[in-house]
Structures are given as C-alpha cells and as structure tokens.
Amino acid sequence: GQQLNQSPQSMFIQEGEDVSMNCTSSSIFNTWLWYKQDPGEGPVLLIALYKAGELTSNGRLTAQFGITRKDSFLNISASIPSDVGIYFCAGASVGVVDTNAGKSTFGDGTTLTVKP
Amino acid sequence: DVKVTQSSRYLVKRTGEKVFLECVQDMDHENMFWYRQDPGLGLRLIYFSYDVKMKEKGDIPEGYSVSREKKERFSLILESASTNQTSMYLCASSLPLGGGASYEQYFGPGTRLTVT
C-alpha cells in the first residue's frame, strides 16, 4: 500500500523555538491532513489541505500542501510547553477504490518535547 | 462537537480470552475505523466500515474481526487474545465521501489493552 515518510521521528526543543516537520510520499495525494495527539488521548485534527500549493494557518501552526502533491510540511512558531505530543501527517488519494470510506494513510508520527 | 467514545480507557485480559472493544460516535457518521498504535509504528488500520453491516479489511486484520450492527457503533473483536495484541487501540469516524471533509477523522480517546 501507500506509505508516508514522516520526519523527524522526534524533536527536543526549547520553549520559544520554531519547529518544522514534514511528510513525503512516492504517491500523489489529493488531501493532506495534520493531527496532534496529546499524551494519553486520541489524535485531533489540526489542519486539512485540499489543493496543491495551499498554505493554511491555525494560530501558531502553518501547513503547506506541496506543489508536487507528494509532500507536506507543518511549522509551529514560538513553541510552548503544551505543544508537546505526537504529530501525525495523513494523506488521501481520490480514485483509489477504498477511498470511498475516507481512508487515509498515516505517517509514523513526530514526537515533540518542549523544554521550558 | 463530534464525540467518539470508547468503552474502556484501560483493559487487562488474559491470553486466549475473547475481547470486545466498543466505539460509539454521536454525529451520524457513515465511516468508522479501528487502528492500533505501537511506538515507532504510527497508526495502523485494522478494519474500517463505510455503512451498517459493511466492513473492509485494513492493513493488519489478522487476529481481529469487527461488527457494525448500528450506524453509531463499531466493535472490534479479538477472538483469542494474544500477547502481541497488547497495544493502544483507537477508534475514529468521519463523514461520508462528498468532498475533502470525508477524510477528516475524529478519534476517540483510545483503549490501552494489555494481554498477559
């Protein structure tokens, strides 16, 4: 099946620093999504991207849908302690039979630790 | 707000037991999913369902089955639990196909299952 390469696997940063993470795929995606999972909870959707080249912000978070449709990145500016968690990217492709169920392919996650 | 609930946050079962994990969503979503999450492996899809009584295998269905008798409820069944099924299990739901929003998944808080 389709696979996503998400990097970095983990990050240890100081409060106030900016963060950047990305996902790449060998396949083209029509939708990219970014989720955050707080410790002990389920993932929550942060940003959804539907168009190649699209740049979308949600507070201190900014995500972009790559022009090639094979990558996406997420930036967090001025990190704070509550940014701690696991960030997942997910991609979906129209035209794949099982996409009828809204199935996405998930990256392995980036674990973010923020030191106060 | 969409609410996805899972029957237990923590569960301890013995090898060979039959285990039921229940998931309920309150937003009339057609699509429902079961994932397992293991460190370093991200979210792996076990089964998904796009309608009542309809189900499709995901990437790792072996050792699991599912049941969707009502639209709001999706159950994951471990017919004979084994120690390698110790994991975090996450349920999710999403709107039906009809645009990008169908890929936006809403997750429950997860069930941490330990099989001894």
mmCIF file with all atom_site columns, C-alpha atoms in Angstrom:
data_model
loop_
_atom_site.group_PDB
_atom_site.id
_atom_site.type_symbol
_atom_site.label_atom_id
_atom_site.label_alt_id
_atom_site.label_comp_id
_atom_site.label_asym_id
_atom_site.label_entity_id
_atom_site.label_seq_id
_atom_site.pdbx_PDB_ins_code
_atom_site.Cartn_x
_atom_site.Cartn_y
_atom_site.Cartn_z
_atom_site.occupancy
_atom_site.B_iso_or_equiv
_atom_site.pdbx_formal_charge
_atom_site.auth_seq_id
_atom_site.auth_comp_id
_atom_site.auth_asym_id
_atom_site.auth_atom_id
_atom_site.pdbx_PDB_model_num
ATOM 1   C CA . GLY A 1 1   ? 0.000   0.000   0.000  1.00 0.00 ? 1   GLY A CA 1
ATOM 2   C CA . GLN A 1 2   ? 0.894   3.659   0.038  1.00 0.00 ? 2   GLN A CA 1
ATOM 3   C CA . GLN A 1 3   ? 3.469   4.789   2.572  1.00 0.00 ? 3   GLN A CA 1
ATOM 4   C CA . LEU A 1 4   ? 4.379   8.113   4.057  1.00 0.00 ? 4   LEU A CA 1
ATOM 5   C CA . ASN A 1 5   ? 7.815   9.058   5.339  1.00 0.00 ? 5   ASN A CA 1
ATOM 6   C CA . GLN A 1 6   ? 7.479   11.485  8.215  1.00 0.00 ? 6   GLN A CA 1
ATOM 7   C CA . SER A 1 7   ? 10.478  13.243  9.681  1.00 0.00 ? 7   SER A CA 1
ATOM 8   C CA . PRO A 1 8   ? 11.991  13.852  12.060 1.00 0.00 ? 8   PRO A CA 1
ATOM 9   C CA . GLN A 1 9   ? 10.959  10.947  14.247 1.00 0.00 ? 9   GLN A CA 1
ATOM 10  C CA . SER A 1 10  ? 11.441  13.051  17.383 1.00 0.00 ? 10  SER A CA 1
ATOM 11  C CA . MET A 1 11  ? 12.414  16.568  18.358 1.00 0.00 ? 11  MET A CA 1
ATOM 12  C CA . PHE A 1 12  ? 13.647  18.075  21.601 1.00 0.00 ? 12  PHE A CA 1
ATOM 13  C CA . ILE A 1 13  ? 13.409  21.851  21.582 1.00 0.00 ? 13  ILE A CA 1
ATOM 14  C CA . GLN A 1 14  ? 13.490  24.807  23.923 1.00 0.00 ? 14  GLN A CA 1
ATOM 15  C CA . GLU A 1 15  ? 10.338  26.782  24.613 1.00 0.00 ? 15  GLU A CA 1
ATOM 16  C CA . GLY A 1 16  ? 10.074  29.662  22.171 1.00 0.00 ? 16  GLY A CA 1
ATOM 17  C CA . GLU A 1 17  ? 11.830  27.902  19.308 1.00 0.00 ? 17  GLU A CA 1
ATOM 18  C CA . ASP A 1 18  ? 10.197  27.271  15.965 1.00 0.00 ? 18  ASP A CA 1
ATOM 19  C CA . VAL A 1 19  ? 9.528   23.715  14.805 1.00 0.00 ? 19  VAL A CA 1
ATOM 20  C CA . SER A 1 20  ? 9.353   22.214  11.345 1.00 0.00 ? 20  SER A CA 1
ATOM 21  C CA . MET A 1 21  ? 8.356   18.694  10.330 1.00 0.00 ? 21  MET A CA 1
ATOM 22  C CA . ASN A 1 22  ? 7.444   17.139  7.005  1.00 0.00 ? 22  ASN A CA 1
ATOM 23  C CA . CYS A 1 23  ? 5.958   14.181  5.199  1.00 0.00 ? 23  CYS A CA 1
ATOM 24  C CA . THR A 1 24  ? 6.883   12.771  1.820  1.00 0.00 ? 24  THR A CA 1
ATOM 25  C CA . SER A 1 25  ? 5.302   10.117  -0.321 1.00 0.00 ? 25  SER A CA 1
ATOM 26  C CA . SER A 1 26  ? 6.153   8.267   -3.509 1.00 0.00 ? 26  SER A CA 1
ATOM 27  C CA . SER A 1 27  ? 2.469   8.589   -4.468 1.00 0.00 ? 27  SER A CA 1
ATOM 28  C CA . ILE A 1 28  ? 0.401   11.632  -5.262 1.00 0.00 ? 28  ILE A CA 1
ATOM 29  C CA . PHE A 1 29  ? -2.159  12.669  -2.674 1.00 0.00 ? 29  PHE A CA 1
ATOM 30  C CA . ASN A 1 30  ? -5.206  14.894  -3.160 1.00 0.00 ? 30  ASN A CA 1
ATOM 31  C CA . THR A 1 31  ? -5.614  15.696  0.519  1.00 0.00 ? 31  THR A CA 1
ATOM 32  C CA . TRP A 1 32  ? -3.085  16.190  3.294  1.00 0.00 ? 32  TRP A CA 1
ATOM 33  C CA . LEU A 1 33  ? -4.041  16.338  6.963  1.00 0.00 ? 33  LEU A CA 1
ATOM 34  C CA . TRP A 1 34  ? -2.110  17.057  10.142 1.00 0.00 ? 34  TRP A CA 1
ATOM 35  C CA . TYR A 1 35  ? -3.154  15.707  13.529 1.00 0.00 ? 35  TYR A CA 1
ATOM 36  C CA . LYS A 1 36  ? -1.817  16.149  17.056 1.00 0.00 ? 36  LYS A CA 1
ATOM 37  C CA . GLN A 1 37  ? -2.043  13.532  19.774 1.00 0.00 ? 37  GLN A CA 1
ATOM 38  C CA . ASP A 1 38  ? -1.715  14.718  23.358 1.00 0.00 ? 38  ASP A CA 1
ATOM 39  C CA . PRO A 1 39  ? -0.299  12.178  25.809 1.00 0.00 ? 39  PRO A CA 1
ATOM 40  C CA . GLY A 1 40  ? -2.972  9.635   26.734 1.00 0.00 ? 40  GLY A CA 1
ATOM 41  C CA . GLU A 1 41  ? -5.521  10.923  24.210 1.00 0.00 ? 41  GLU A CA 1
ATOM 42  C CA . GLY A 1 42  ? -6.611  10.268  20.633 1.00 0.00 ? 42  GLY A CA 1
ATOM 43  C CA . PRO A 1 43  ? -5.340  12.394  17.719 1.00 0.00 ? 43  PRO A CA 1
ATOM 44  C CA . VAL A 1 44  ? -7.117  15.646  16.954 1.00 0.00 ? 44  VAL A CA 1
ATOM 45  C CA . LEU A 1 45  ? -7.204  17.274  13.526 1.00 0.00 ? 45  LEU A CA 1
ATOM 46  C CA . LEU A 1 46  ? -5.111  20.455  13.320 1.00 0.00 ? 46  LEU A CA 1
ATOM 47  C CA . ILE A 1 47  ? -5.139  21.412  9.647  1.00 0.00 ? 47  ILE A CA 1
ATOM 48  C CA . ALA A 1 48  ? -6.578  19.945  6.438  1.00 0.00 ? 48  ALA A CA 1
ATOM 49  C CA . LEU A 1 49  ? -5.200  20.828  2.977  1.00 0.00 ? 49  LEU A CA 1
ATOM 50  C CA . TYR A 1 50  ? -7.082  20.160  -0.233 1.00 0.00 ? 50  TYR A CA 1
ATOM 51  C CA . LYS A 1 51  ? -5.167  21.907  -3.001 1.00 0.00 ? 51  LYS A CA 1
ATOM 52  C CA . ALA A 1 52  ? -1.593  21.690  -4.265 1.00 0.00 ? 52  ALA A CA 1
ATOM 53  C CA . GLY A 1 53  ? 0.375   24.736  -3.139 1.00 0.00 ? 53  GLY A CA 1
ATOM 54  C CA . GLU A 1 54  ? -2.161  25.600  -0.450 1.00 0.00 ? 54  GLU A CA 1
ATOM 55  C CA . LEU A 1 55  ? -0.746  27.261  2.664  1.00 0.00 ? 55  LEU A CA 1
ATOM 56  C CA . THR A 1 56  ? -3.025  27.250  5.710  1.00 0.00 ? 56  THR A CA 1
ATOM 57  C CA . SER A 1 57  ? -2.556  28.614  9.212  1.00 0.00 ? 57  SER A CA 1
ATOM 58  C CA . ASN A 1 58  ? -4.206  27.756  12.502 1.00 0.00 ? 58  ASN A CA 1
ATOM 59  C CA . GLY A 1 59  ? -2.843  30.065  15.187 1.00 0.00 ? 59  GLY A CA 1
ATOM 60  C CA . ARG A 1 60  ? 0.881   29.385  15.539 1.00 0.00 ? 60  ARG A CA 1
ATOM 61  C CA . LEU A 1 61  ? 0.635   26.432  13.152 1.00 0.00 ? 61  LEU A CA 1
ATOM 62  C CA . THR A 1 62  ? 1.194   26.667  9.419  1.00 0.00 ? 62  THR A CA 1
ATOM 63  C CA . ALA A 1 63  ? 0.943   23.780  6.962  1.00 0.00 ? 63  ALA A CA 1
ATOM 64  C CA . GLN A 1 64  ? 1.555   23.570  3.237  1.00 0.00 ? 64  GLN A CA 1
ATOM 65  C CA . PHE A 1 65  ? 0.443   21.147  0.542  1.00 0.00 ? 65  PHE A CA 1
ATOM 66  C CA . GLY A 1 66  ? 3.477   20.618  -1.726 1.00 0.00 ? 66  GLY A CA 1
ATOM 67  C CA . ILE A 1 67  ? 3.245   21.594  -5.369 1.00 0.00 ? 67  ILE A CA 1
ATOM 68  C CA . THR A 1 68  ? 4.211   18.084  -6.480 1.00 0.00 ? 68  THR A CA 1
ATOM 69  C CA . ARG A 1 69  ? 1.356   16.707  -4.289 1.00 0.00 ? 69  ARG A CA 1
ATOM 70  C CA . LYS A 1 70  ? 3.857   14.279  -2.825 1.00 0.00 ? 70  LYS A CA 1
ATOM 71  C CA . ASP A 1 71  ? 4.782   16.206  0.299  1.00 0.00 ? 71  ASP A CA 1
ATOM 72  C CA . SER A 1 72  ? 3.541   18.456  3.055  1.00 0.00 ? 72  SER A CA 1
ATOM 73  C CA . PHE A 1 73  ? 5.103   20.282  5.960  1.00 0.00 ? 73  PHE A CA 1
ATOM 74  C CA . LEU A 1 74  ? 3.957   21.634  9.283  1.00 0.00 ? 74  LEU A CA 1
ATOM 75  C CA . ASN A 1 75  ? 5.578   24.546  11.095 1.00 0.00 ? 75  ASN A CA 1
ATOM 76  C CA . ILE A 1 76  ? 4.967   25.590  14.690 1.00 0.00 ? 76  ILE A CA 1
ATOM 77  C CA . SER A 1 77  ? 6.175   29.019  15.660 1.00 0.00 ? 77  SER A CA 1
ATOM 78  C CA . ALA A 1 78  ? 7.239   30.113  19.156 1.00 0.00 ? 78  ALA A CA 1
ATOM 79  C CA . SER A 1 79  ? 6.668   26.718  20.754 1.00 0.00 ? 79  SER A CA 1
ATOM 80  C CA . ILE A 1 80  ? 5.125   26.444  24.224 1.00 0.00 ? 80  ILE A CA 1
ATOM 81  C CA . PRO A 1 81  ? 5.064   23.517  26.674 1.00 0.00 ? 81  PRO A CA 1
ATOM 82  C CA . SER A 1 82  ? 1.534   22.466  25.659 1.00 0.00 ? 82  SER A CA 1
ATOM 83  C CA . ASP A 1 83  ? 2.783   21.785  22.118 1.00 0.00 ? 83  ASP A CA 1
ATOM 84  C CA . VAL A 1 84  ? 4.199   18.529  23.489 1.00 0.00 ? 84  VAL A CA 1
ATOM 85  C CA . GLY A 1 85  ? 2.754   15.465  21.802 1.00 0.00 ? 85  GLY A CA 1
ATOM 86  C CA . ILE A 1 86  ? 2.887   13.336  18.685 1.00 0.00 ? 86  ILE A CA 1
ATOM 87  C CA . TYR A 1 87  ? 2.162   14.980  15.346 1.00 0.00 ? 87  TYR A CA 1
ATOM 88  C CA . PHE A 1 88  ? 0.867   12.811  12.513 1.00 0.00 ? 88  PHE A CA 1
ATOM 89  C CA . CYS A 1 89  ? 0.546   13.597  8.860  1.00 0.00 ? 89  CYS A CA 1
ATOM 90  C CA . ALA A 1 90  ? -2.023  11.764  6.748  1.00 0.00 ? 90  ALA A CA 1
ATOM 91  C CA . GLY A 1 91  ? -2.659  11.655  3.032  1.00 0.00 ? 91  GLY A CA 1
ATOM 92  C CA . ALA A 1 92  ? -5.590  10.516  0.922  1.00 0.00 ? 92  ALA A CA 1
ATOM 93  C CA . SER A 1 93  ? -5.967  9.884   -2.808 1.00 0.00 ? 93  SER A CA 1
ATOM 94  C CA . VAL A 1 94  ? -9.139  10.157  -4.809 1.00 0.00 ? 94  VAL A CA 1
ATOM 95  C CA . GLY A 1 95  ? -9.556  7.336   -7.241 1.00 0.00 ? 95  GLY A CA 1
ATOM 96  C CA . VAL A 1 96  ? -8.357  4.502   -5.014 1.00 0.00 ? 96  VAL A CA 1
ATOM 97  C CA . VAL A 1 97  ? -11.249 2.073   -4.558 1.00 0.00 ? 97  VAL A CA 1
ATOM 98  C CA . ASP A 1 98  ? -11.221 2.006   -0.793 1.00 0.00 ? 98  ASP A CA 1
ATOM 99  C CA . THR A 1 99  ? -11.112 5.775   -0.610 1.00 0.00 ? 99  THR A CA 1
ATOM 100 C CA . ASN A 1 100 ? -14.870 5.572   -0.672 1.00 0.00 ? 100 ASN A CA 1
ATOM 101 C CA . ALA A 1 101 ? -14.585 5.084   3.073  1.00 0.00 ? 101 ALA A CA 1
ATOM 102 C CA . GLY A 1 102 ? -12.476 8.190   3.530  1.00 0.00 ? 102 GLY A CA 1
ATOM 103 C CA . LYS A 1 103 ? -9.443  6.076   4.302  1.00 0.00 ? 103 LYS A CA 1
ATOM 104 C CA . SER A 1 104 ? -6.176  7.919   4.857  1.00 0.00 ? 104 SER A CA 1
ATOM 105 C CA . THR A 1 105 ? -2.587  6.755   5.065  1.00 0.00 ? 105 THR A CA 1
ATOM 106 C CA . PHE A 1 106 ? -0.818  7.929   8.220  1.00 0.00 ? 106 PHE A CA 1
ATOM 107 C CA . GLY A 1 107 ? 2.833   8.725   8.808  1.00 0.00 ? 107 GLY A CA 1
ATOM 108 C CA . ASP A 1 108 ? 4.644   7.222   11.796 1.00 0.00 ? 108 ASP A CA 1
ATOM 109 C CA . GLY A 1 109 ? 4.490   10.468  13.739 1.00 0.00 ? 109 GLY A CA 1
ATOM 110 C CA . THR A 1 110 ? 6.890   13.087  15.085 1.00 0.00 ? 110 THR A CA 1
ATOM 111 C CA . THR A 1 111 ? 7.215   13.169  18.859 1.00 0.00 ? 111 THR A CA 1
ATOM 112 C CA . LEU A 1 112 ? 7.781   16.703  20.098 1.00 0.00 ? 112 LEU A CA 1
ATOM 113 C CA . THR A 1 113 ? 9.252   17.523  23.503 1.00 0.00 ? 113 THR A CA 1
ATOM 114 C CA . VAL A 1 114 ? 9.401   21.143  24.615 1.00 0.00 ? 114 VAL A CA 1
ATOM 115 C CA . LYS A 1 115 ? 11.688  22.111  27.467 1.00 0.00 ? 115 LYS A CA 1
ATOM 116 C CA . PRO A 1 116 ? 10.512  25.122  29.495 1.00 0.00 ? 116 PRO A CA 1
ATOM 117 C CA . ASP B 2 1   ? -18.845 18.897  18.557 1.00 0.00 ? 1   ASP B CA 1
ATOM 118 C CA . VAL B 2 2   ? -18.271 15.347  17.362 1.00 0.00 ? 2   VAL B CA 1
ATOM 119 C CA . LYS B 2 3   ? -17.862 12.914  20.165 1.00 0.00 ? 3   LYS B CA 1
ATOM 120 C CA . VAL B 2 4   ? -16.306 9.483   19.762 1.00 0.00 ? 4   VAL B CA 1
ATOM 121 C CA . THR B 2 5   ? -16.299 7.375   22.883 1.00 0.00 ? 5   THR B CA 1
ATOM 122 C CA . GLN B 2 6   ? -14.610 4.076   23.602 1.00 0.00 ? 6   GLN B CA 1
ATOM 123 C CA . SER B 2 7   ? -15.893 1.672   26.215 1.00 0.00 ? 7   SER B CA 1
ATOM 124 C CA . SER B 2 8   ? -12.711 1.453   28.286 1.00 0.00 ? 8   SER B CA 1
ATOM 125 C CA . ARG B 2 9   ? -9.554  3.533   28.687 1.00 0.00 ? 9   ARG B CA 1
ATOM 126 C CA . TYR B 2 10  ? -7.589  0.608   30.133 1.00 0.00 ? 10  TYR B CA 1
ATOM 127 C CA . LEU B 2 11  ? -8.185  -3.114  29.814 1.00 0.00 ? 11  LEU B CA 1
ATOM 128 C CA . VAL B 2 12  ? -6.237  -6.145  31.029 1.00 0.00 ? 12  VAL B CA 1
ATOM 129 C CA . LYS B 2 13  ? -7.065  -9.544  29.578 1.00 0.00 ? 13  LYS B CA 1
ATOM 130 C CA . ARG B 2 14  ? -5.565  -12.994 29.640 1.00 0.00 ? 14  ARG B CA 1
ATOM 131 C CA . THR B 2 15  ? -4.181  -14.879 26.660 1.00 0.00 ? 15  THR B CA 1
ATOM 132 C CA . GLY B 2 16  ? -6.933  -16.775 24.877 1.00 0.00 ? 16  GLY B CA 1
ATOM 133 C CA . GLU B 2 17  ? -9.791  -14.596 26.107 1.00 0.00 ? 17  GLU B CA 1
ATOM 134 C CA . LYS B 2 18  ? -12.311 -13.117 23.690 1.00 0.00 ? 18  LYS B CA 1
ATOM 135 C CA . VAL B 2 19  ? -12.129 -9.340  23.900 1.00 0.00 ? 19  VAL B CA 1
ATOM 136 C CA . PHE B 2 20  ? -14.657 -6.761  22.760 1.00 0.00 ? 20  PHE B CA 1
ATOM 137 C CA . LEU B 2 21  ? -13.710 -3.120  22.241 1.00 0.00 ? 21  LEU B CA 1
ATOM 138 C CA . GLU B 2 22  ? -16.670 -0.830  21.690 1.00 0.00 ? 22  GLU B CA 1
ATOM 139 C CA . CYS B 2 23  ? -16.765 2.508   19.938 1.00 0.00 ? 23  CYS B CA 1
ATOM 140 C CA . VAL B 2 24  ? -19.708 4.889   19.671 1.00 0.00 ? 24  VAL B CA 1
ATOM 141 C CA . GLN B 2 25  ? -19.983 8.162   17.737 1.00 0.00 ? 25  GLN B CA 1
ATOM 142 C CA . ASP B 2 26  ? -22.779 10.674  18.078 1.00 0.00 ? 26  ASP B CA 1
ATOM 143 C CA . MET B 2 27  ? -22.581 12.564  14.772 1.00 0.00 ? 27  MET B CA 1
ATOM 144 C CA . ASP B 2 28  ? -24.288 10.166  12.367 1.00 0.00 ? 28  ASP B CA 1
ATOM 145 C CA . HIS B 2 29  ? -21.013 9.462   10.537 1.00 0.00 ? 29  HIS B CA 1
ATOM 146 C CA . GLU B 2 30  ? -21.071 6.758   7.891  1.00 0.00 ? 30  GLU B CA 1
ATOM 147 C CA . ASN B 2 31  ? -17.399 5.861   8.125  1.00 0.00 ? 31  ASN B CA 1
ATOM 148 C CA . MET B 2 32  ? -15.759 4.262   11.142 1.00 0.00 ? 32  MET B CA 1
ATOM 149 C CA . PHE B 2 33  ? -12.239 2.935   11.657 1.00 0.00 ? 33  PHE B CA 1
ATOM 150 C CA . TRP B 2 34  ? -10.198 0.858   14.072 1.00 0.00 ? 34  TRP B CA 1
ATOM 151 C CA . TYR B 2 35  ? -6.436  1.440   14.410 1.00 0.00 ? 35  TYR B CA 1
ATOM 152 C CA . ARG B 2 36  ? -3.748  0.137   16.654 1.00 0.00 ? 36  ARG B CA 1
ATOM 153 C CA . GLN B 2 37  ? -0.893  2.351   17.749 1.00 0.00 ? 37  GLN B CA 1
ATOM 154 C CA . ASP B 2 38  ? 2.501   0.996   18.743 1.00 0.00 ? 38  ASP B CA 1
ATOM 155 C CA . PRO B 2 39  ? 5.668   3.025   19.473 1.00 0.00 ? 39  PRO B CA 1
ATOM 156 C CA . GLY B 2 40  ? 7.525   3.855   16.285 1.00 0.00 ? 40  GLY B CA 1
ATOM 157 C CA . LEU B 2 41  ? 4.875   2.278   14.056 1.00 0.00 ? 41  LEU B CA 1
ATOM 158 C CA . GLY B 2 42  ? 2.342   5.090   13.886 1.00 0.00 ? 42  GLY B CA 1
ATOM 159 C CA . LEU B 2 43  ? -1.331  4.290   13.311 1.00 0.00 ? 43  LEU B CA 1
ATOM 160 C CA . ARG B 2 44  ? -2.041  1.033   11.548 1.00 0.00 ? 44  ARG B CA 1
ATOM 161 C CA . LEU B 2 45  ? -5.514  0.401   10.174 1.00 0.00 ? 45  LEU B CA 1
ATOM 162 C CA . ILE B 2 46  ? -7.124  -2.835  11.304 1.00 0.00 ? 46  ILE B CA 1
ATOM 163 C CA . TYR B 2 47  ? -10.634 -2.583  9.810  1.00 0.00 ? 47  TYR B CA 1
ATOM 164 C CA . PHE B 2 48  ? -12.959 0.095   8.570  1.00 0.00 ? 48  PHE B CA 1
ATOM 165 C CA . SER B 2 49  ? -16.652 0.332   7.805  1.00 0.00 ? 49  SER B CA 1
ATOM 166 C CA . TYR B 2 50  ? -18.463 2.650   5.396  1.00 0.00 ? 50  TYR B CA 1
ATOM 167 C CA . ASP B 2 51  ? -22.009 1.675   6.306  1.00 0.00 ? 51  ASP B CA 1
ATOM 168 C CA . VAL B 2 52  ? -24.023 -0.518  8.640  1.00 0.00 ? 52  VAL B CA 1
ATOM 169 C CA . LYS B 2 53  ? -23.042 -4.175  8.224  1.00 0.00 ? 53  LYS B CA 1
ATOM 170 C CA . MET B 2 54  ? -20.343 -3.181  5.699  1.00 0.00 ? 54  MET B CA 1
ATOM 171 C CA . LYS B 2 55  ? -16.701 -3.730  6.564  1.00 0.00 ? 55  LYS B CA 1
ATOM 172 C CA . GLU B 2 56  ? -13.372 -3.807  4.812  1.00 0.00 ? 56  GLU B CA 1
ATOM 173 C CA . LYS B 2 57  ? -10.021 -5.158  5.959  1.00 0.00 ? 57  LYS B CA 1
ATOM 174 C CA . GLY B 2 58  ? -7.314  -2.658  6.643  1.00 0.00 ? 58  GLY B CA 1
ATOM 175 C CA . ASP B 2 59  ? -3.580  -3.253  6.681  1.00 0.00 ? 59  ASP B CA 1
ATOM 176 C CA . ILE B 2 60  ? -3.389  -5.618  9.674  1.00 0.00 ? 60  ILE B CA 1
ATOM 177 C CA . PRO B 2 61  ? -6.707  -7.509  10.064 1.00 0.00 ? 61  PRO B CA 1
ATOM 178 C CA . GLU B 2 62  ? -5.243  -10.826 11.178 1.00 0.00 ? 62  GLU B CA 1
ATOM 179 C CA . GLY B 2 63  ? -6.481  -11.880 14.604 1.00 0.00 ? 63  GLY B CA 1
ATOM 180 C CA . TYR B 2 64  ? -9.303  -9.335  14.603 1.00 0.00 ? 64  TYR B CA 1
ATOM 181 C CA . SER B 2 65  ? -12.896 -9.102  13.476 1.00 0.00 ? 65  SER B CA 1
ATOM 182 C CA . VAL B 2 66  ? -15.448 -6.288  13.593 1.00 0.00 ? 66  VAL B CA 1
ATOM 183 C CA . SER B 2 67  ? -19.155 -5.746  13.876 1.00 0.00 ? 67  SER B CA 1
ATOM 184 C CA . ARG B 2 68  ? -21.304 -2.809  12.762 1.00 0.00 ? 68  ARG B CA 1
ATOM 185 C CA . GLU B 2 69  ? -24.929 -3.551  13.546 1.00 0.00 ? 69  GLU B CA 1
ATOM 186 C CA . LYS B 2 70  ? -25.893 0.079   14.142 1.00 0.00 ? 70  LYS B CA 1
ATOM 187 C CA . LYS B 2 71  ? -24.595 3.184   12.438 1.00 0.00 ? 71  LYS B CA 1
ATOM 188 C CA . GLU B 2 72  ? -23.250 4.756   15.617 1.00 0.00 ? 72  GLU B CA 1
ATOM 189 C CA . ARG B 2 73  ? -21.460 1.685   16.965 1.00 0.00 ? 73  ARG B CA 1
ATOM 190 C CA . PHE B 2 74  ? -18.383 -0.138  15.664 1.00 0.00 ? 74  PHE B CA 1
ATOM 191 C CA . SER B 2 75  ? -16.977 -3.027  17.663 1.00 0.00 ? 75  SER B CA 1
ATOM 192 C CA . LEU B 2 76  ? -13.531 -4.587  17.431 1.00 0.00 ? 76  LEU B CA 1
ATOM 193 C CA . ILE B 2 77  ? -13.277 -8.237  18.470 1.00 0.00 ? 77  ILE B CA 1
ATOM 194 C CA . LEU B 2 78  ? -10.173 -10.164 19.391 1.00 0.00 ? 78  LEU B CA 1
ATOM 195 C CA . GLU B 2 79  ? -11.332 -13.746 19.022 1.00 0.00 ? 79  GLU B CA 1
ATOM 196 C CA . SER B 2 80  ? -8.496  -15.187 21.111 1.00 0.00 ? 80  SER B CA 1
ATOM 197 C CA . ALA B 2 81  ? -6.282  -12.508 22.602 1.00 0.00 ? 81  ALA B CA 1
ATOM 198 C CA . SER B 2 82  ? -2.531  -12.933 22.366 1.00 0.00 ? 82  SER B CA 1
ATOM 199 C CA . THR B 2 83  ? 0.315   -11.024 23.992 1.00 0.00 ? 83  THR B CA 1
ATOM 200 C CA . ASN B 2 84  ? 1.321   -9.455  20.648 1.00 0.00 ? 84  ASN B CA 1
ATOM 201 C CA . GLN B 2 85  ? -2.053  -7.727  20.620 1.00 0.00 ? 85  GLN B CA 1
ATOM 202 C CA . THR B 2 86  ? -1.048  -5.629  23.608 1.00 0.00 ? 86  THR B CA 1
ATOM 203 C CA . SER B 2 87  ? -1.388  -2.121  22.221 1.00 0.00 ? 87  SER B CA 1
ATOM 204 C CA . MET B 2 88  ? -3.283  1.152   22.176 1.00 0.00 ? 88  MET B CA 1
ATOM 205 C CA . TYR B 2 89  ? -6.469  0.824   20.122 1.00 0.00 ? 89  TYR B CA 1
ATOM 206 C CA . LEU B 2 90  ? -8.004  3.913   18.570 1.00 0.00 ? 90  LEU B CA 1
ATOM 207 C CA . CYS B 2 91  ? -11.424 4.258   17.006 1.00 0.00 ? 91  CYS B CA 1
ATOM 208 C CA . ALA B 2 92  ? -12.289 7.035   14.551 1.00 0.00 ? 92  ALA B CA 1
ATOM 209 C CA . SER B 2 93  ? -15.219 8.205   12.457 1.00 0.00 ? 93  SER B CA 1
ATOM 210 C CA . SER B 2 94  ? -15.686 10.526  9.503  1.00 0.00 ? 94  SER B CA 1
ATOM 211 C CA . LEU B 2 95  ? -18.332 11.994  7.242  1.00 0.00 ? 95  LEU B CA 1
ATOM 212 C CA . PRO B 2 96  ? -19.262 10.176  4.016  1.00 0.00 ? 96  PRO B CA 1
ATOM 213 C CA . LEU B 2 97  ? -17.494 10.796  0.712  1.00 0.00 ? 97  LEU B CA 1
ATOM 214 C CA . GLY B 2 98  ? -18.578 14.084  -0.820 1.00 0.00 ? 98  GLY B CA 1
ATOM 215 C CA . GLY B 2 99  ? -15.549 16.253  -0.557 1.00 0.00 ? 99  GLY B CA 1
ATOM 216 C CA . GLY B 2 100 ? -12.340 16.616  1.349  1.00 0.00 ? 100 GLY B CA 1
ATOM 217 C CA . ALA B 2 101 ? -14.159 16.679  4.651  1.00 0.00 ? 101 ALA B CA 1
ATOM 218 C CA . SER B 2 102 ? -14.718 12.956  4.379  1.00 0.00 ? 102 SER B CA 1
ATOM 219 C CA . TYR B 2 103 ? -11.029 12.419  5.090  1.00 0.00 ? 103 TYR B CA 1
ATOM 220 C CA . GLU B 2 104 ? -11.140 14.362  8.348  1.00 0.00 ? 104 GLU B CA 1
ATOM 221 C CA . GLN B 2 105 ? -11.284 11.755  11.034 1.00 0.00 ? 105 GLN B CA 1
ATOM 222 C CA . TYR B 2 106 ? -12.466 12.217  14.611 1.00 0.00 ? 106 TYR B CA 1
ATOM 223 C CA . PHE B 2 107 ? -10.774 9.963   17.110 1.00 0.00 ? 107 PHE B CA 1
ATOM 224 C CA . GLY B 2 108 ? -11.819 8.503   20.427 1.00 0.00 ? 108 GLY B CA 1
ATOM 225 C CA . PRO B 2 109 ? -9.509  8.671   23.467 1.00 0.00 ? 109 PRO B CA 1
ATOM 226 C CA . GLY B 2 110 ? -8.140  5.167   22.911 1.00 0.00 ? 110 GLY B CA 1
ATOM 227 C CA . THR B 2 111 ? -8.160  1.899   24.840 1.00 0.00 ? 111 THR B CA 1
ATOM 228 C CA . ARG B 2 112 ? -4.864  0.664   26.186 1.00 0.00 ? 112 ARG B CA 1
ATOM 229 C CA . LEU B 2 113 ? -5.135  -3.118  26.121 1.00 0.00 ? 113 LEU B CA 1
ATOM 230 C CA . THR B 2 114 ? -2.701  -5.363  27.943 1.00 0.00 ? 114 THR B CA 1
ATOM 231 C CA . VAL B 2 115 ? -2.809  -9.093  27.280 1.00 0.00 ? 115 VAL B CA 1
ATOM 232 C CA . THR B 2 116 ? -0.978  -11.189 29.867 1.00 0.00 ? 116 THR B CA 1
#
